[in-house]
Each structure stands twice: as structure tokens, then as C-alpha cells.
């Protein structure tokens, strides 16, 4: 993709994102960076499709957060062609971008079939891990006023209001249960593994300090 087209796309979609918080546009830019790294290790990847898919994958995230649509992947796939046609993106590649956006959400348990969709899903998921993943979780859950950690007292009672919410630490800890073999690409697995290591040492240190 030409630099000018990419710049135009970034400029065009910036209004679709929150200016700050866990779902601001920096996530999208990080996903693109990681996806391009993964793409280097894969064969027959269309870079234009990767760039457009990454930049547009969460274009409807804000809408979902505001309860204006049910699934941001579906909604993003629906609005992407209009945006792509506006920047004169090659018509014959639009459907591949739409497909990658539609299946990017691993929580929907869809196995992507194209290499570009596989790469996007991996790049999106590694952003949940490592230092960035921890930071995003803290930002998101602080907004809901969730407890940092469930106290043993709350755990014992199980009915304590503190225990009814997710604890921030628990959400971070659960990330360790993501199976490495659910990443689609070898490079994606490698990046995830490095971030799992950091997550593990963070959890260990946190528990030591909290005890
Ligand atoms: Fe997403
Ligand atoms: Fe995302």
C-alpha cells in the first residue's frame, strides 16, 4: 500500500476511535506493527490486505462499547468496504479485508482460513499479553471500579460485593491459560511466548508483594 493511501486511511478512521483508554488507536497501530513482523515470516502474504485489515479491524469497537452494535467484527466488516472505496483501495482485494475483519475475534471461536486473517488474529491477540496487555486490563477494569484482587475474606463469603465483580489481577492471571497452540502462525507463537514469560514473572512478583 502506498504511504499516501495508508496516511489517508489512518486520517479517515481516526474519528472512529476513542482518544484515550484501552481501545484507542494505539492498539490498532500496534496490531499493524506486529502483523507486519509476522508477515515477514510467512509466504504469499498480501501486504495491502494486511495493512487495510489491521487498520480497520476495530473500526466499530467504539460502537460496540457504546451498545450501538452487537459485534464490532461483524459491524466493522460491514462498514469497511465504504471506507476502502473512498480511499480507492483495489476493488479485487476488498472482500479479503472484509473476511479478515469478520473473523478477527478469537472469542467467537472462528478459525481463519486466509493467511492475512490468521496474521491479523495473532497480532490482535498478542496485544492482550505482556506489559501492554497488563496495562490495558488495568485501564479497562479501573473504569468499572473493579477490585485489584479479591480479598480472602470476600472469596470465603463468595457473596461479598467485592467478589461479584472481576478482579483486575484475576483477569490478568487468566491470560496465562490461553493455549499457545491456538495462535495461527509460528512467529505469532514466538511473540506470544515471550509475552507469556513476562506475564508469569509479573504475576509471581505481584503475588509476592501482595502476600
Ligand atoms: Fe477487535
Ligand atoms: Fe483489536
CSV table of C-alpha atoms and ligand atoms in Angstrom, one decimal:
chain,number,residue,atom,x,y,z
A,1,UNK,CA,0.0,0.0,0.0
A,2,UNK,CA,1.3,3.4,-0.9
A,3,UNK,CA,2.3,5.6,2.1
A,4,UNK,CA,-0.1,8.3,1.0
A,5,UNK,CA,-3.0,5.8,0.9
A,6,UNK,CA,-2.1,4.5,4.3
A,7,UNK,CA,-1.9,8.0,5.7
A,8,UNK,CA,-5.3,8.8,4.2
A,9,UNK,CA,-6.8,5.7,5.7
A,10,UNK,CA,-5.4,6.5,9.2
A,11,UNK,CA,-6.7,10.0,9.0
A,12,UNK,CA,-10.1,8.9,7.8
A,13,UNK,CA,-10.6,6.3,10.5
A,14,UNK,CA,-9.2,8.2,13.5
A,15,UNK,CA,-12.6,9.7,14.3
A,16,UNK,CA,-13.9,6.1,14.9
A,17,UNK,CA,-11.6,5.6,17.9
A,18,UNK,CA,-11.6,6.8,21.5
A,19,UNK,CA,-8.9,9.4,22.1
A,20,UNK,CA,-7.6,7.5,25.1
A,21,UNK,CA,-8.1,4.4,27.1
A,22,UNK,CA,-7.7,0.7,26.3
A,23,UNK,CA,-9.3,0.9,22.9
A,24,UNK,CA,-7.7,4.0,21.4
A,25,UNK,CA,-6.0,3.9,18.1
A,26,UNK,CA,-2.6,3.0,19.5
A,27,UNK,CA,-3.9,-0.6,19.8
A,28,UNK,CA,-4.6,-0.6,16.0
A,29,UNK,CA,-1.2,0.7,15.2
A,30,UNK,CA,0.5,-1.9,17.5
A,31,UNK,CA,-1.5,-4.7,15.8
A,32,UNK,CA,-0.3,-3.4,12.4
A,33,UNK,CA,3.3,-3.3,13.6
A,34,UNK,CA,3.2,-6.9,14.9
A,35,UNK,CA,1.2,-8.2,11.9
A,36,UNK,CA,3.9,-6.8,9.5
A,37,UNK,CA,6.6,-8.6,11.6
A,38,UNK,CA,4.6,-11.9,11.4
A,39,UNK,CA,4.0,-11.4,7.7
A,40,UNK,CA,7.8,-11.4,7.0
A,41,UNK,CA,8.0,-15.0,8.2
A,42,UNK,CA,5.0,-16.2,6.1
A,43,UNK,CA,4.7,-16.9,2.4
A,44,UNK,CA,2.2,-15.4,-0.1
A,45,UNK,CA,1.0,-12.6,2.1
A,46,UNK,CA,-0.7,-9.6,0.5
A,47,UNK,CA,0.7,-6.6,2.4
A,48,UNK,CA,-2.0,-4.3,1.2
A,49,UNK,CA,-4.7,-6.7,2.7
A,50,UNK,CA,-2.7,-6.9,5.9
A,51,UNK,CA,-2.4,-3.1,6.3
A,52,UNK,CA,-6.1,-2.4,5.5
A,53,UNK,CA,-7.3,-5.3,7.7
A,54,UNK,CA,-5.3,-4.3,10.7
A,55,UNK,CA,-6.2,-0.6,10.4
A,56,UNK,CA,-9.9,-1.4,10.1
A,57,UNK,CA,-10.3,-4.4,12.3
A,58,UNK,CA,-11.6,-2.5,15.4
A,59,UNK,CA,-13.2,0.4,13.5
A,60,UNK,CA,-16.6,-0.5,15.1
A,61,UNK,CA,-15.2,-1.2,18.6
A,62,UNK,CA,-16.3,2.1,20.0
A,63,UNK,CA,-19.8,1.4,18.6
A,64,UNK,CA,-19.9,-1.9,20.4
A,65,UNK,CA,-18.7,-0.3,23.6
A,66,UNK,CA,-21.5,2.3,23.3
A,67,UNK,CA,-24.0,-0.5,22.8
A,68,UNK,CA,-24.7,0.7,19.2
A,69,UNK,CA,-23.9,-2.7,17.7
A,70,UNK,CA,-23.7,-6.2,18.8
A,71,UNK,CA,-20.4,-7.4,17.4
A,72,UNK,CA,-17.7,-5.0,16.3
A,73,UNK,CA,-16.1,-7.6,14.0
A,74,UNK,CA,-19.4,-8.0,12.0
A,75,UNK,CA,-20.1,-4.3,12.0
A,76,UNK,CA,-16.5,-3.5,11.1
A,77,UNK,CA,-16.8,-5.9,8.1
A,78,UNK,CA,-20.0,-4.2,7.1
A,79,UNK,CA,-18.6,-0.6,7.1
A,80,UNK,CA,-15.1,-1.4,5.8
A,81,UNK,CA,-15.9,-1.5,2.0
A,82,UNK,CA,-17.3,2.0,2.1
A,83,UNK,CA,-14.2,3.4,3.7
A,84,UNK,CA,-11.9,1.4,1.4
A,85,UNK,CA,-13.7,2.6,-1.8
A,86,UNK,CA,-13.4,6.1,-0.5
A,87,UNK,CA,-9.5,5.8,-0.5
A,88,UNK,CA,-9.6,3.9,-3.8
A,89,UNK,CA,-8.3,0.7,-2.4
A,90,UNK,CA,-8.1,-2.1,-5.0
A,91,UNK,CA,-11.7,-3.4,-5.5
A,92,UNK,CA,-10.5,-7.0,-6.0
A,93,UNK,CA,-9.0,-7.1,-2.5
A,94,UNK,CA,-11.9,-5.6,-0.6
A,95,UNK,CA,-13.5,-9.0,0.2
A,96,UNK,CA,-10.3,-10.4,1.6
A,97,UNK,CA,-10.1,-7.4,4.0
A,98,UNK,CA,-13.8,-7.8,4.9
A,99,UNK,CA,-13.2,-11.5,5.7
A,100,UNK,CA,-10.1,-10.9,7.9
A,101,UNK,CA,-12.1,-8.2,9.9
A,102,UNK,CA,-15.1,-10.5,10.3
A,103,UNK,CA,-13.1,-13.4,11.8
A,104,UNK,CA,-10.5,-11.5,13.8
A,105,UNK,CA,-12.2,-12.1,17.1
A,106,UNK,CA,-10.8,-15.3,18.6
A,107,UNK,CA,-13.5,-15.3,21.3
A,108,UNK,CA,-16.0,-16.1,18.6
A,109,UNK,CA,-14.1,-19.3,18.0
A,110,UNK,CA,-13.7,-18.9,14.3
A,111,UNK,CA,-10.7,-20.4,12.7
A,112,UNK,CA,-9.4,-18.0,10.0
A,113,UNK,CA,-8.8,-19.5,6.6
A,114,UNK,CA,-6.7,-17.0,4.8
A,115,UNK,CA,-3.1,-16.1,5.7
A,116,UNK,CA,-3.9,-12.4,6.2
A,117,UNK,CA,-6.8,-13.3,8.6
A,118,UNK,CA,-4.6,-15.7,10.5
A,119,UNK,CA,-1.9,-13.0,10.9
A,120,UNK,CA,-4.4,-10.3,12.0
A,121,UNK,CA,-5.9,-12.6,14.6
A,122,UNK,CA,-2.5,-13.4,16.1
A,123,UNK,CA,-1.3,-9.8,16.1
A,124,UNK,CA,-4.5,-8.7,17.8
A,125,UNK,CA,-4.3,-11.4,20.5
A,126,UNK,CA,-0.6,-10.8,21.4
A,127,UNK,CA,-1.7,-7.3,22.4
A,128,UNK,CA,-3.6,-8.9,25.3
A,129,UNK,CA,-0.3,-10.3,26.6
A,130,UNK,CA,2.9,-8.8,28.1
A,131,UNK,CA,3.3,-5.3,29.6
A,132,UNK,CA,0.8,-3.8,27.1
A,133,UNK,CA,-1.8,-6.4,27.9
A,134,UNK,CA,-1.5,-5.8,31.6
A,135,UNK,CA,-1.7,-2.0,31.2
A,136,UNK,CA,-4.8,-2.3,29.0
A,137,UNK,CA,-6.5,-4.6,31.5
A,138,UNK,CA,-5.8,-2.2,34.4
A,139,UNK,CA,-7.2,0.7,32.3
A,140,UNK,CA,-10.4,-1.2,31.3
A,141,UNK,CA,-11.2,-2.6,34.7
A,142,UNK,CA,-10.4,0.5,36.7
A,143,UNK,CA,-13.2,2.2,34.7
A,144,UNK,CA,-15.6,-0.3,36.2
A,145,UNK,CA,-14.1,0.3,39.6
A,146,UNK,CA,-13.2,-3.4,39.9
A,147,UNK,CA,-11.2,-4.7,42.8
A,148,UNK,CA,-7.4,-5.1,42.3
A,149,UNK,CA,-7.6,-8.5,43.9
A,150,UNK,CA,-10.3,-10.4,45.7
A,151,UNK,CA,-9.6,-10.5,49.4
A,152,UNK,CA,-9.6,-14.0,51.0
A,153,UNK,CA,-12.5,-12.7,53.1
A,154,UNK,CA,-14.5,-11.9,50.0
A,155,UNK,CA,-13.6,-15.2,48.5
A,156,UNK,CA,-14.7,-17.1,51.5
A,157,UNK,CA,-18.0,-15.5,51.7
A,158,UNK,CA,-18.5,-15.5,47.9
A,159,UNK,CA,-21.4,-13.2,48.3
A,160,UNK,CA,-19.4,-10.1,49.2
A,161,UNK,CA,-19.9,-7.4,46.7
A,162,UNK,CA,-16.2,-7.3,46.0
A,163,UNK,CA,-16.3,-10.9,44.8
A,164,UNK,CA,-19.2,-10.4,42.4
A,165,UNK,CA,-17.0,-8.3,40.1
A,166,UNK,CA,-14.0,-9.5,38.2
A,167,UNK,CA,-10.8,-8.7,40.0
A,168,UNK,CA,-8.1,-7.0,37.8
A,169,UNK,CA,-5.5,-9.4,39.0
A,170,UNK,CA,-7.6,-12.4,38.1
A,171,UNK,CA,-8.3,-11.2,34.6
A,172,UNK,CA,-4.5,-10.8,34.1
A,173,UNK,CA,-3.8,-14.2,35.6
A,174,UNK,CA,-6.4,-16.0,33.4
A,175,UNK,CA,-4.4,-14.8,30.4
A,176,UNK,CA,-1.8,-17.4,31.2
A,177,UNK,CA,-4.4,-20.1,30.4
A,178,UNK,CA,-4.5,-19.1,26.7
A,179,UNK,CA,-3.1,-22.1,24.9
A,180,UNK,CA,-0.1,-21.3,22.8
A,181,UNK,CA,-1.2,-23.7,20.1
A,182,UNK,CA,-4.3,-21.5,19.4
A,183,UNK,CA,-2.0,-19.0,17.7
A,184,UNK,CA,-2.1,-19.5,14.0
A,185,UNK,CA,1.5,-18.7,12.9
A,186,UNK,CA,4.9,-19.7,14.2
A,187,UNK,CA,6.1,-16.1,14.6
A,188,UNK,CA,2.8,-15.3,16.4
A,189,UNK,CA,3.5,-18.1,18.8
A,190,UNK,CA,7.1,-16.9,19.4
A,191,UNK,CA,5.9,-13.3,20.2
A,192,UNK,CA,3.1,-14.7,22.4
A,193,UNK,CA,5.6,-17.0,24.3
A,194,UNK,CA,7.9,-14.0,25.1
A,195,UNK,CA,4.9,-12.1,26.4
A,196,UNK,CA,3.7,-15.1,28.4
A,197,UNK,CA,7.1,-15.2,30.1
A,198,UNK,CA,6.8,-11.6,31.2
A,199,UNK,CA,3.2,-12.2,32.4
A,200,UNK,CA,4.4,-15.1,34.5
A,201,UNK,CA,7.2,-13.1,36.2
A,202,UNK,CA,4.7,-10.1,36.7
A,203,UNK,CA,2.2,-12.5,38.4
A,204,UNK,CA,4.9,-14.1,40.6
A,205,UNK,CA,6.2,-10.7,41.7
A,206,UNK,CA,2.7,-9.3,42.3
A,207,UNK,CA,1.7,-12.3,44.5
A,208,UNK,CA,5.0,-12.0,46.5
A,209,UNK,CA,4.3,-8.3,47.1
A,210,UNK,CA,0.7,-8.8,47.9
A,211,UNK,CA,1.1,-11.7,50.4
B,1,LIG,FE1,-11.5,-6.5,17.9
B,2,LIG,FE1,-8.2,-5.4,18.2
